[in-house]
Each structure stands twice: as C-alpha cells, then as structure tokens.
PDB file of C-alpha atoms and ligand atoms in Angstrom:
ATOM      1  CA  MET A   1       4.792   5.473  28.947  1.00  0.00           C
ATOM      2  CA  ASP A   2       6.124   7.849  27.081  1.00  0.00           C
ATOM      3  CA  ASP A   3       3.217  10.143  25.861  1.00  0.00           C
ATOM      4  CA  SER A   4       5.182  11.460  23.194  1.00  0.00           C
ATOM      5  CA  LEU A   5       5.406   7.997  21.443  1.00  0.00           C
ATOM      6  CA  ALA A   6       3.353   7.982  18.638  1.00  0.00           C
ATOM      7  CA  PRO A   7      -0.042   5.620  19.085  1.00  0.00           C
ATOM      8  CA  GLN A   8       1.589   2.428  16.640  1.00  0.00           C
ATOM      9  CA  VAL A   9       4.926   2.671  18.590  1.00  0.00           C
ATOM     10  CA  ARG A  10       3.093   3.150  22.190  1.00  0.00           C
ATOM     11  CA  SER A  11       1.640  -0.697  21.379  1.00  0.00           C
ATOM     12  CA  ILE A  12       5.093  -1.727  19.972  1.00  0.00           C
ATOM     13  CA  LEU A  13       6.379  -0.845  23.458  1.00  0.00           C
ATOM     14  CA  ARG A  14       3.360  -2.128  25.488  1.00  0.00           C
ATOM     15  CA  ALA A  15       3.000  -5.508  24.019  1.00  0.00           C
ATOM     16  CA  ALA A  16       6.891  -5.605  23.903  1.00  0.00           C
ATOM     17  CA  ARG A  17       6.808  -5.878  27.842  1.00  0.00           C
ATOM     18  CA  GLU A  18       3.129  -8.354  27.578  1.00  0.00           C
ATOM     19  CA  ARG A  19       5.607 -10.876  25.594  1.00  0.00           C
ATOM     20  CA  ASP A  20       6.314 -13.474  28.185  1.00  0.00           C
ATOM     21  CA  VAL A  21       9.282 -15.693  27.377  1.00  0.00           C
ATOM     22  CA  THR A  22      10.750 -18.674  28.875  1.00  0.00           C
ATOM     23  CA  GLY A  23      13.935 -21.029  28.057  1.00  0.00           C
ATOM     24  CA  GLU A  24      17.639 -21.456  29.303  1.00  0.00           C
ATOM     25  CA  ARG A  25      19.805 -18.393  29.405  1.00  0.00           C
ATOM     26  CA  VAL A  26      21.357 -18.678  25.896  1.00  0.00           C
ATOM     27  CA  SER A  27      25.522 -18.336  24.961  1.00  0.00           C
ATOM     28  CA  VAL A  28      26.341 -17.099  21.677  1.00  0.00           C
ATOM     29  CA  ALA A  29      29.302 -17.885  19.434  1.00  0.00           C
ATOM     30  CA  PRO A  30      28.586 -14.808  17.216  1.00  0.00           C
ATOM     31  CA  ARG A  31      29.635 -14.700  13.576  1.00  0.00           C
ATOM     32  CA  SER A  32      31.241 -10.541  13.427  1.00  0.00           C
ATOM     33  CA  LEU A  33      29.809  -7.943  11.880  1.00  0.00           C
ATOM     34  CA  ALA A  34      32.215  -5.918  11.746  1.00  0.00           C
ATOM     35  CA  ALA A  35      34.170  -8.497   9.684  1.00  0.00           C
ATOM     36  CA  ALA A  36      31.165  -8.617   7.295  1.00  0.00           C
ATOM     37  CA  PHE A  37      31.611  -4.738   6.700  1.00  0.00           C
ATOM     38  CA  ALA A  38      34.870  -5.517   6.652  1.00  0.00           C
ATOM     39  CA  ASP A  39      34.743  -8.339   4.047  1.00  0.00           C
ATOM     40  CA  ALA A  40      32.391  -6.126   1.810  1.00  0.00           C
ATOM     41  CA  GLU A  41      34.342  -2.805   1.365  1.00  0.00           C
ATOM     42  CA  SER A  42      37.553  -5.593   0.346  1.00  0.00           C
ATOM     43  CA  ASP A  43      35.297  -6.429  -2.387  1.00  0.00           C
ATOM     44  CA  GLY A  44      33.856  -2.882  -3.419  1.00  0.00           C
ATOM     45  CA  ARG A  45      30.480  -3.437  -1.545  1.00  0.00           C
ATOM     46  CA  VAL A  46      28.745  -0.722   0.193  1.00  0.00           C
ATOM     47  CA  PRO A  47      27.873  -2.923   3.963  1.00  0.00           C
ATOM     48  CA  ILE A  48      23.997  -3.312   4.040  1.00  0.00           C
ATOM     49  CA  ILE A  49      22.319  -4.824   6.716  1.00  0.00           C
ATOM     50  CA  ALA A  50      19.394  -6.393   4.464  1.00  0.00           C
ATOM     51  CA  GLU A  51      16.021  -6.115   6.952  1.00  0.00           C
ATOM     52  CA  VAL A  52      13.493  -9.339   6.170  1.00  0.00           C
ATOM     53  CA  LYS A  53      10.451  -7.682   7.513  1.00  0.00           C
ATOM     54  CA  PRO A  54       7.008  -8.787   6.342  1.00  0.00           C
ATOM     55  CA  THR A  55       5.040  -5.639   7.514  1.00  0.00           C
ATOM     56  CA  SER A  56       5.245  -2.979   9.789  1.00  0.00           C
ATOM     57  CA  PRO A  57       2.945   0.218  11.332  1.00  0.00           C
ATOM     58  CA  THR A  58       4.152   2.225   7.685  1.00  0.00           C
ATOM     59  CA  THR A  59       3.613  -0.406   5.697  1.00  0.00           C
ATOM     60  CA  GLU A  60       0.539  -1.646   3.518  1.00  0.00           C
ATOM     61  CA  GLY A  61      -0.215  -5.430   3.232  1.00  0.00           C
ATOM     62  CA  GLU A  62       1.835  -7.543   4.460  1.00  0.00           C
ATOM     63  CA  ARG A  63       4.775  -9.836   2.644  1.00  0.00           C
ATOM     64  CA  LEU A  64       4.136 -13.686   2.986  1.00  0.00           C
ATOM     65  CA  ASP A  65       6.831 -14.971   0.947  1.00  0.00           C
ATOM     66  CA  ASP A  66       9.280 -17.867   3.027  1.00  0.00           C
ATOM     67  CA  PRO A  67      11.246 -15.415   5.085  1.00  0.00           C
ATOM     68  CA  VAL A  68      14.147 -18.445   4.304  1.00  0.00           C
ATOM     69  CA  GLU A  69      13.932 -17.747   0.353  1.00  0.00           C
ATOM     70  CA  LEU A  70      13.807 -13.753   1.380  1.00  0.00           C
ATOM     71  CA  ALA A  71      17.146 -13.914   3.434  1.00  0.00           C
ATOM     72  CA  GLU A  72      18.162 -15.685   1.218  1.00  0.00           C
ATOM     73  CA  GLU A  73      17.693 -13.842  -2.197  1.00  0.00           C
ATOM     74  CA  MET A  74      19.106 -10.361  -0.038  1.00  0.00           C
ATOM     75  CA  VAL A  75      22.772 -12.653   0.631  1.00  0.00           C
ATOM     76  CA  ALA A  76      22.538 -13.524  -3.629  1.00  0.00           C
ATOM     77  CA  GLY A  77      22.189  -9.568  -3.892  1.00  0.00           C
ATOM     78  CA  GLY A  78      25.524  -8.941  -1.568  1.00  0.00           C
ATOM     79  CA  ALA A  79      23.678  -8.203   1.404  1.00  0.00           C
ATOM     80  CA  ALA A  80      26.783  -8.062   4.333  1.00  0.00           C
ATOM     81  CA  ALA A  81      24.119  -8.842   6.580  1.00  0.00           C
ATOM     82  CA  LEU A  82      21.055  -9.233   7.474  1.00  0.00           C
ATOM     83  CA  SER A  83      18.448  -8.065  10.183  1.00  0.00           C
ATOM     84  CA  VAL A  84      15.266 -10.393  11.246  1.00  0.00           C
ATOM     85  CA  LEU A  85      12.089  -8.857  12.850  1.00  0.00           C
ATOM     86  CA  THR A  86      10.992 -11.011  15.834  1.00  0.00           C
ATOM     87  CA  GLU A  87       7.772  -8.923  16.352  1.00  0.00           C
ATOM     88  CA  PRO A  88       4.928 -10.766  16.024  1.00  0.00           C
ATOM     89  CA  GLU A  89       2.241  -8.397  16.458  1.00  0.00           C
ATOM     90  CA  HIS A  90       2.926  -5.464  14.026  1.00  0.00           C
ATOM     91  CA  PHE A  91       5.990  -6.494  12.244  1.00  0.00           C
ATOM     92  CA  GLY A  92       4.598  -9.863  11.365  1.00  0.00           C
ATOM     93  CA  GLY A  93       7.748 -11.304  12.899  1.00  0.00           C
ATOM     94  CA  SER A  94       8.806 -14.540  14.868  1.00  0.00           C
ATOM     95  CA  VAL A  95      11.917 -16.141  16.592  1.00  0.00           C
ATOM     96  CA  GLU A  96      11.222 -18.898  14.419  1.00  0.00           C
ATOM     97  CA  ASN A  97      12.284 -17.103  11.088  1.00  0.00           C
ATOM     98  CA  LEU A  98      14.849 -15.739  12.927  1.00  0.00           C
ATOM     99  CA  GLU A  99      16.115 -19.550  13.483  1.00  0.00           C
ATOM    100  CA  ARG A 100      15.165 -20.869   9.868  1.00  0.00           C
ATOM    101  CA  ILE A 101      17.127 -17.890   8.476  1.00  0.00           C
ATOM    102  CA  ARG A 102      20.028 -17.771  10.916  1.00  0.00           C
ATOM    103  CA  GLU A 103      20.560 -21.595   9.722  1.00  0.00           C
ATOM    104  CA  ALA A 104      20.323 -20.864   6.133  1.00  0.00           C
ATOM    105  CA  VAL A 105      23.179 -18.548   5.503  1.00  0.00           C
ATOM    106  CA  ASP A 106      26.292 -17.497   6.544  1.00  0.00           C
ATOM    107  CA  VAL A 107      25.938 -13.948   7.551  1.00  0.00           C
ATOM    108  CA  PRO A 108      25.537 -12.095  10.610  1.00  0.00           C
ATOM    109  CA  VAL A 109      21.917 -11.831  11.626  1.00  0.00           C
ATOM    110  CA  LEU A 110      20.944  -9.022  13.850  1.00  0.00           C
ATOM    111  CA  ARG A 111      17.486  -9.581  15.675  1.00  0.00           C
ATOM    112  CA  LYS A 112      15.310  -6.914  15.004  1.00  0.00           C
ATOM    113  CA  ASP A 113      12.936  -6.463  18.486  1.00  0.00           C
ATOM    114  CA  PHE A 114      11.553  -4.162  20.764  1.00  0.00           C
ATOM    115  CA  LEU A 115      13.685  -5.769  23.748  1.00  0.00           C
ATOM    116  CA  VAL A 116      12.620  -4.587  27.212  1.00  0.00           C
ATOM    117  CA  ARG A 117      13.852  -6.875  29.948  1.00  0.00           C
ATOM    118  CA  GLU A 118      16.574  -9.417  30.260  1.00  0.00           C
ATOM    119  CA  ALA A 119      14.884 -12.376  30.085  1.00  0.00           C
ATOM    120  CA  GLN A 120      13.616 -11.619  26.461  1.00  0.00           C
ATOM    121  CA  LEU A 121      17.192 -12.082  25.385  1.00  0.00           C
ATOM    122  CA  ASP A 122      16.755 -15.622  25.863  1.00  0.00           C
ATOM    123  CA  ALA A 123      13.919 -16.075  23.504  1.00  0.00           C
ATOM    124  CA  VAL A 124      16.570 -16.811  20.266  1.00  0.00           C
ATOM    125  CA  GLU A 125      20.548 -16.669  19.124  1.00  0.00           C
ATOM    126  CA  SER A 126      20.966 -14.852  16.986  1.00  0.00           C
ATOM    127  CA  ASP A 127      24.688 -12.828  15.985  1.00  0.00           C
ATOM    128  CA  VAL A 128      23.146  -9.422  17.132  1.00  0.00           C
ATOM    129  CA  VAL A 129      20.458  -7.566  18.693  1.00  0.00           C
ATOM    130  CA  LEU A 130      18.979  -4.661  18.731  1.00  0.00           C
ATOM    131  CA  LEU A 131      18.614  -2.421  22.043  1.00  0.00           C
ATOM    132  CA  ILE A 132      16.641   0.933  21.532  1.00  0.00           C
ATOM    133  CA  ALA A 133      18.220   3.689  24.115  1.00  0.00           C
ATOM    134  CA  ARG A 134      14.628   5.399  24.149  1.00  0.00           C
ATOM    135  CA  PHE A 135      12.856   2.594  24.899  1.00  0.00           C
ATOM    136  CA  VAL A 136      15.183   0.556  27.354  1.00  0.00           C
ATOM    137  CA  GLY A 137      16.181   4.209  29.396  1.00  0.00           C
ATOM    138  CA  ASP A 138      17.666   3.457  32.607  1.00  0.00           C
ATOM    139  CA  ASP A 139      17.950   0.036  31.959  1.00  0.00           C
ATOM    140  CA  LEU A 140      20.598   0.637  28.828  1.00  0.00           C
ATOM    141  CA  GLU A 141      23.604  -0.407  30.472  1.00  0.00           C
ATOM    142  CA  ARG A 142      22.927  -3.618  32.442  1.00  0.00           C
ATOM    143  CA  LEU A 143      20.866  -4.823  29.979  1.00  0.00           C
ATOM    144  CA  HIS A 144      24.071  -3.892  27.484  1.00  0.00           C
ATOM    145  CA  GLU A 145      25.742  -6.344  29.698  1.00  0.00           C
ATOM    146  CA  ALA A 146      23.180  -9.206  29.733  1.00  0.00           C
ATOM    147  CA  ALA A 147      23.597  -8.907  26.099  1.00  0.00           C
ATOM    148  CA  ARG A 148      27.673  -9.203  25.860  1.00  0.00           C
ATOM    149  CA  ASP A 149      27.474 -11.375  28.733  1.00  0.00           C
ATOM    150  CA  ARG A 150      25.882 -13.864  27.171  1.00  0.00           C
ATOM    151  CA  GLY A 151      27.815 -13.496  23.655  1.00  0.00           C
ATOM    152  CA  PHE A 152      25.944 -11.145  21.763  1.00  0.00           C
ATOM    153  CA  GLN A 153      27.426  -8.358  19.639  1.00  0.00           C
ATOM    154  CA  VAL A 154      25.037  -5.110  20.262  1.00  0.00           C
ATOM    155  CA  LEU A 155      23.762  -2.847  18.406  1.00  0.00           C
ATOM    156  CA  VAL A 156      22.670   0.476  20.331  1.00  0.00           C
ATOM    157  CA  GLU A 157      19.926   2.834  18.160  1.00  0.00           C
ATOM    158  CA  VAL A 158      19.472   6.162  18.676  1.00  0.00           C
ATOM    159  CA  HIS A 159      18.025   9.291  17.548  1.00  0.00           C
ATOM    160  CA  ASP A 160      19.766  12.449  19.216  1.00  0.00           C
ATOM    161  CA  ALA A 161      22.441  13.503  20.856  1.00  0.00           C
ATOM    162  CA  ASP A 162      21.712  12.774  24.206  1.00  0.00           C
ATOM    163  CA  GLU A 163      20.775   9.413  23.500  1.00  0.00           C
ATOM    164  CA  LEU A 164      24.032   8.683  22.061  1.00  0.00           C
ATOM    165  CA  ASP A 165      26.649  10.064  24.637  1.00  0.00           C
ATOM    166  CA  ARG A 166      24.295   7.538  26.277  1.00  0.00           C
ATOM    167  CA  ALA A 167      24.832   5.010  24.215  1.00  0.00           C
ATOM    168  CA  LEU A 168      28.903   6.029  24.593  1.00  0.00           C
ATOM    169  CA  ASP A 169      28.925   5.870  28.203  1.00  0.00           C
ATOM    170  CA  VAL A 170      27.876   2.353  28.343  1.00  0.00           C
ATOM    171  CA  GLY A 171      30.580   1.630  25.604  1.00  0.00           C
ATOM    172  CA  ALA A 172      28.618   0.637  22.809  1.00  0.00           C
ATOM    173  CA  GLU A 173      30.391  -0.859  19.981  1.00  0.00           C
ATOM    174  CA  TYR A 174      27.584  -0.377  17.419  1.00  0.00           C
ATOM    175  CA  VAL A 175      25.517   2.476  17.381  1.00  0.00           C
ATOM    176  CA  GLY A 176      22.809   2.827  14.561  1.00  0.00           C
ATOM    177  CA  ILE A 177      21.271   6.094  14.344  1.00  0.00           C
ATOM    178  CA  ASN A 178      17.728   6.091  13.368  1.00  0.00           C
ATOM    179  CA  ASN A 179      16.357   8.318  11.257  1.00  0.00           C
ATOM    180  CA  ARG A 180      13.114   7.410  11.948  1.00  0.00           C
ATOM    181  CA  ASP A 181      11.396   9.544  14.415  1.00  0.00           C
ATOM    182  CA  LEU A 182       9.521   7.372  17.071  1.00  0.00           C
ATOM    183  CA  ALA A 183       7.063  10.434  18.003  1.00  0.00           C
ATOM    184  CA  ARG A 184       5.947  10.852  14.472  1.00  0.00           C
ATOM    185  CA  LEU A 185       7.084   7.741  12.657  1.00  0.00           C
ATOM    186  CA  GLU A 186       8.757  11.110  10.096  1.00  0.00           C
ATOM    187  CA  VAL A 187      11.830   9.753   8.646  1.00  0.00           C
ATOM    188  CA  ASP A 188      14.064  12.175   7.606  1.00  0.00           C
ATOM    189  CA  LEU A 189      17.576  11.417   6.406  1.00  0.00           C
ATOM    190  CA  GLU A 190      19.235  14.940   7.853  1.00  0.00           C
ATOM    191  CA  THR A 191      18.465  13.019  11.190  1.00  0.00           C
ATOM    192  CA  PHE A 192      21.502  10.932  10.934  1.00  0.00           C
ATOM    193  CA  GLU A 193      23.856  13.752   9.366  1.00  0.00           C
ATOM    194  CA  ARG A 194      23.111  15.749  12.711  1.00  0.00           C
ATOM    195  CA  VAL A 195      24.206  12.813  15.257  1.00  0.00           C
ATOM    196  CA  ALA A 196      27.041  11.180  12.978  1.00  0.00           C
ATOM    197  CA  PRO A 197      29.408  13.827  13.593  1.00  0.00           C
ATOM    198  CA  ALA A 198      29.769  13.287  16.940  1.00  0.00           C
ATOM    199  CA  VAL A 199      30.269   9.238  16.980  1.00  0.00           C
ATOM    200  CA  PRO A 200      33.699   8.210  17.436  1.00  0.00           C
ATOM    201  CA  ASP A 201      35.836   6.602  14.990  1.00  0.00           C
ATOM    202  CA  ASP A 202      36.119   3.343  16.385  1.00  0.00           C
ATOM    203  CA  VAL A 203      32.848   2.186  16.933  1.00  0.00           C
ATOM    204  CA  THR A 204      30.851   0.831  13.739  1.00  0.00           C
ATOM    205  CA  LEU A 205      27.820   3.594  12.562  1.00  0.00           C
ATOM    206  CA  ILE A 206      24.979   2.085  10.970  1.00  0.00           C
ATOM    207  CA  ALA A 207      22.098   4.403   8.845  1.00  0.00           C
ATOM    208  CA  GLU A 208      18.924   3.108   9.781  1.00  0.00           C
ATOM    209  CA  SER A 209      15.733   3.644   8.755  1.00  0.00           C
ATOM    210  CA  GLY A 210      14.019   5.643   5.268  1.00  0.00           C
ATOM    211  CA  VAL A 211      17.177   5.063   2.643  1.00  0.00           C
ATOM    212  CA  SER A 212      15.291   3.981  -0.170  1.00  0.00           C
ATOM    213  CA  SER A 213      17.663   4.274  -3.622  1.00  0.00           C
ATOM    214  CA  PRO A 214      21.595   4.270  -4.305  1.00  0.00           C
ATOM    215  CA  ALA A 215      21.771   8.188  -3.564  1.00  0.00           C
ATOM    216  CA  ASP A 216      20.512   7.508  -0.578  1.00  0.00           C
ATOM    217  CA  VAL A 217      23.494   5.443   0.460  1.00  0.00           C
ATOM    218  CA  ARG A 218      25.688   7.633  -1.035  1.00  0.00           C
ATOM    219  CA  ARG A 219      24.326  10.515   1.179  1.00  0.00           C
ATOM    220  CA  MET A 220      24.744   8.143   4.633  1.00  0.00           C
ATOM    221  CA  ARG A 221      27.927   7.187   3.997  1.00  0.00           C
ATOM    222  CA  GLU A 222      29.518  10.826   3.297  1.00  0.00           C
ATOM    223  CA  ALA A 223      28.142  11.466   6.269  1.00  0.00           C
ATOM    224  CA  GLY A 224      30.017   8.515   7.866  1.00  0.00           C
ATOM    225  CA  ALA A 225      27.961   5.628   7.666  1.00  0.00           C
ATOM    226  CA  ASP A 226      29.918   2.530   8.135  1.00  0.00           C
ATOM    227  CA  GLY A 227      27.060   0.420   6.930  1.00  0.00           C
ATOM    228  CA  LEU A 228      23.028   1.071   6.565  1.00  0.00           C
ATOM    229  CA  LEU A 229      19.683  -0.884   7.792  1.00  0.00           C
ATOM    230  CA  VAL A 230      17.663  -1.278   4.560  1.00  0.00           C
ATOM    231  CA  GLY A 231      14.205  -2.877   5.247  1.00  0.00           C
ATOM    232  CA  SER A 232      11.188  -1.487   3.376  1.00  0.00           C
ATOM    233  CA  ALA A 233      13.094  -0.305  -0.298  1.00  0.00           C
ATOM    234  CA  ILE A 234      14.137  -3.905   0.001  1.00  0.00           C
ATOM    235  CA  MET A 235      11.079  -5.796   0.568  1.00  0.00           C
ATOM    236  CA  ALA A 236       9.788  -3.632  -1.974  1.00  0.00           C
ATOM    237  CA  GLY A 237       9.894  -5.981  -5.484  1.00  0.00           C
ATOM    238  CA  ASP A 238      11.939  -8.006  -6.388  1.00  0.00           C
ATOM    239  CA  VAL A 239      14.169  -8.109  -3.492  1.00  0.00           C
ATOM    240  CA  THR A 240      17.715  -9.508  -5.193  1.00  0.00           C
ATOM    241  CA  GLU A 241      17.661  -6.830  -7.484  1.00  0.00           C
ATOM    242  CA  ASN A 242      16.829  -4.609  -4.634  1.00  0.00           C
ATOM    243  CA  THR A 243      19.526  -5.005  -2.610  1.00  0.00           C
ATOM    244  CA  GLU A 244      22.279  -5.197  -5.775  1.00  0.00           C
ATOM    245  CA  ALA A 245      21.508  -0.977  -6.262  1.00  0.00           C
ATOM    246  CA  LEU A 246      22.250  -0.072  -2.868  1.00  0.00           C
ATOM    247  CA  VAL A 247      25.245  -2.386  -2.254  1.00  0.00           C
ATOM    248  CA  ASN A 248      26.638  -1.111  -5.681  1.00  0.00           C
ATOM    249  CA  ALA A 249      25.867   2.265  -4.693  1.00  0.00           C
ATOM    250  CA  GLU A 250      28.852   3.540  -5.052  1.00  0.00           C
ATOM    251  CA  VAL A 251      30.208   1.293  -8.840  1.00  0.00           C
ATOM    252  CA  VAL A 252      31.543   3.562 -11.047  1.00  0.00           C
ATOM    253  CA  GLU A 253      29.883   2.963 -14.384  1.00  0.00           C
ATOM    254  CA  SER A 254      33.166   3.209 -16.584  1.00  0.00           C
ATOM    255  CA  THR A 255      32.439   4.158 -20.028  1.00  0.00           C
TER     256      THR A 255
HETATM  257  O1  LIG B 301       9.222   0.469   9.796  1.00  0.00           O
HETATM  258  C1  LIG B 301       8.215   1.172  10.901  1.00  0.00           C
HETATM  259  O2  LIG B 301       7.184   1.318  10.475  1.00  0.00           O
HETATM  260  C2  LIG B 301       8.499   1.197  12.634  1.00  0.00           C
HETATM  261  C3  LIG B 301       7.619   1.758  12.775  1.00  0.00           C
HETATM  262  C4  LIG B 301       7.790   1.759  14.148  1.00  0.00           C
HETATM  263  C5  LIG B 301       8.581   1.403  15.002  1.00  0.00           C
HETATM  264  C6  LIG B 301       9.747   1.348  14.477  1.00  0.00           C
HETATM  265  C7  LIG B 301       9.861   0.992  12.896  1.00  0.00           C
HETATM  266  N1  LIG B 301      10.414   0.637  12.272  1.00  0.00           N
HETATM  267  C8  LIG B 301      11.561  -0.337  12.650  1.00  0.00           C
HETATM  268  C9  LIG B 301      12.924  -0.065  12.090  1.00  0.00           C
HETATM  269  O3  LIG B 301      13.873   0.076  12.767  1.00  0.00           O
HETATM  270  C10 LIG B 301      13.151  -0.487  10.723  1.00  0.00           C
HETATM  271  O4  LIG B 301      12.593  -1.300  10.325  1.00  0.00           O
HETATM  272  C11 LIG B 301      14.480  -0.605  10.050  1.00  0.00           C
HETATM  273  O5  LIG B 301      15.370   0.944  10.394  1.00  0.00           O
HETATM  274  C12 LIG B 301      14.319  -0.422   8.352  1.00  0.00           C
HETATM  275  O6  LIG B 301      13.876   0.719   8.126  1.00  0.00           O
HETATM  276  P1  LIG B 301      13.050   0.968   6.414  1.00  0.00           P
HETATM  277  O7  LIG B 301      14.094   0.907   5.763  1.00  0.00           O
HETATM  278  O8  LIG B 301      12.487   2.703   6.298  1.00  0.00           O
HETATM  279  O9  LIG B 301      12.084  -0.390   6.360  1.00  0.00           O
END
C-alpha cells in the first residue's frame, strides 16, 4: 500500500482490493462520449459530466434522493454525460444505481469506481469506465486493454506529468486530470493548468474535481478542457439549476 496516500484513500483502496465480483464477462455497445461532447458544443453547452455522488470522504452527510431522479434532473439541466459512483463503502454508490440510471437516460454514463482487478470490470455495463493511474500502477496497460476488449471507453485519470506519460503510453483516448490530490485530499485547479499543456490535441481532455462555479468552468476551458467532471457543486441543492449554471458558463448575456 502506498503510504503517501491520505488515510481515507488508503481505506478506499483496501476496500476496492477486497471487493469480490462474480459474473459473466460483459460486452458493451457504448454511447459515444466524444459524440456527446460534440453535441453539447454544437448547441452552445459546455460539455459537463455531472456526477451522481451521494456522499464522499470529503462531504458532510449523504444525499438520499432517488439517484434516478437526480440523474434525470442533471440531464434536464443540460449535462452531456453522467458519472455514477458505484463504490458503496465511502461514496454511497452501487452498481444497481448505475444500471437503473443508464436505463433511464440516453446520455453516456461513466462508472465511477476504484477498479484494481480485471474481474471488477464485469460487475456492471456502462459506457465509460475509470482507471486511476495511481491506483492501478503497472497494471494500467493490461486493464486498459481488458476494458477496451469489453467495449468500454476508458477514462484514464492522472494527477501529474509522469502519470500523464503513462496514460499516453497505453494509448488513452480520454484523459482526466484530477485536481484532487489523493495524498492530501486538497483540491487545486492549478493542477489541471500545469499538466494539460502536454496533452495531445487528439486526446479528449477532462478536468476533474474542485469545479464549483461558472468562473471555474471558464478557467478550466481556457486551460484546454474539452469537458469537465463535476460532483459536489452539482449535488449541493437543486441539481438542475446547478447543472444549468455550469453548462451555460460560456453563454454571453446580451444586453
Ligand atoms: O470526492 C472525494 O471526497 C474523494 C475522496 C477521495 C478520493 C476520491 C474522491 N473523489 C472522487 C472524484 O473523482 C470526484 O468525485 C469527482 O472528480 C468529482 O469531484 P467534485 O466535483 O470535487 O465533487
């Protein structure tokens, strides 16, 4: 176990390693995340992946609303795609939530979890899966290939230049730069600004974590984000209004 990780993150990783999965190998026909981003751009929406995140180690309390209703409200607010937590112990998520949400909406759905073993890919179908470079270590290439073989689009999450190099080495088409430091759990939007310039243009680049206002959205877009993944700021209060505010961050008010 990596001792530099925050205790909460070590606990997440321990739980991920212990989580058993049984089930058939999945084969998915994914909804294209790149096409969903292009659709959003073509009608003036910032491509936002809105996250159904009932709770987290850095959130007080838990949002107990029906996750399907929350997801539908996010789509009504203009979200290009959704991210659904399936991690049960620290985030209040479940694979059942993801299954129900994916059935209820038409947009691509990212499975947000802390996958460390190939069998865990088969727990549920989604359009995109997340692989966190720091968590999977030397298994990144093998897991990336295993996910692609099943039909998933893969979002490889990185936090620094070395992890970005590893993501590009395995041929990642979607890269997420996480502004949350997993060692201290602090969020700093400069992380994205520092790492993004080295990302090639043909990679779809996503800014993750810590985006809380339209000004933050504009800041990440100016630094090169094709899309943004936003959880806490959308989950706090009216999720449709919160999503709308971020999606319309680049709409210029006419006087
Ligand atoms: O969100 C947390 O508290 C957290 C703690 C430890 C590891 C991961 C964590 N979050 C996972 C995520 O990637 C975020 O849910 C996602 O990027 C959205 O972030 P935010 O918009 O800041 O809620």
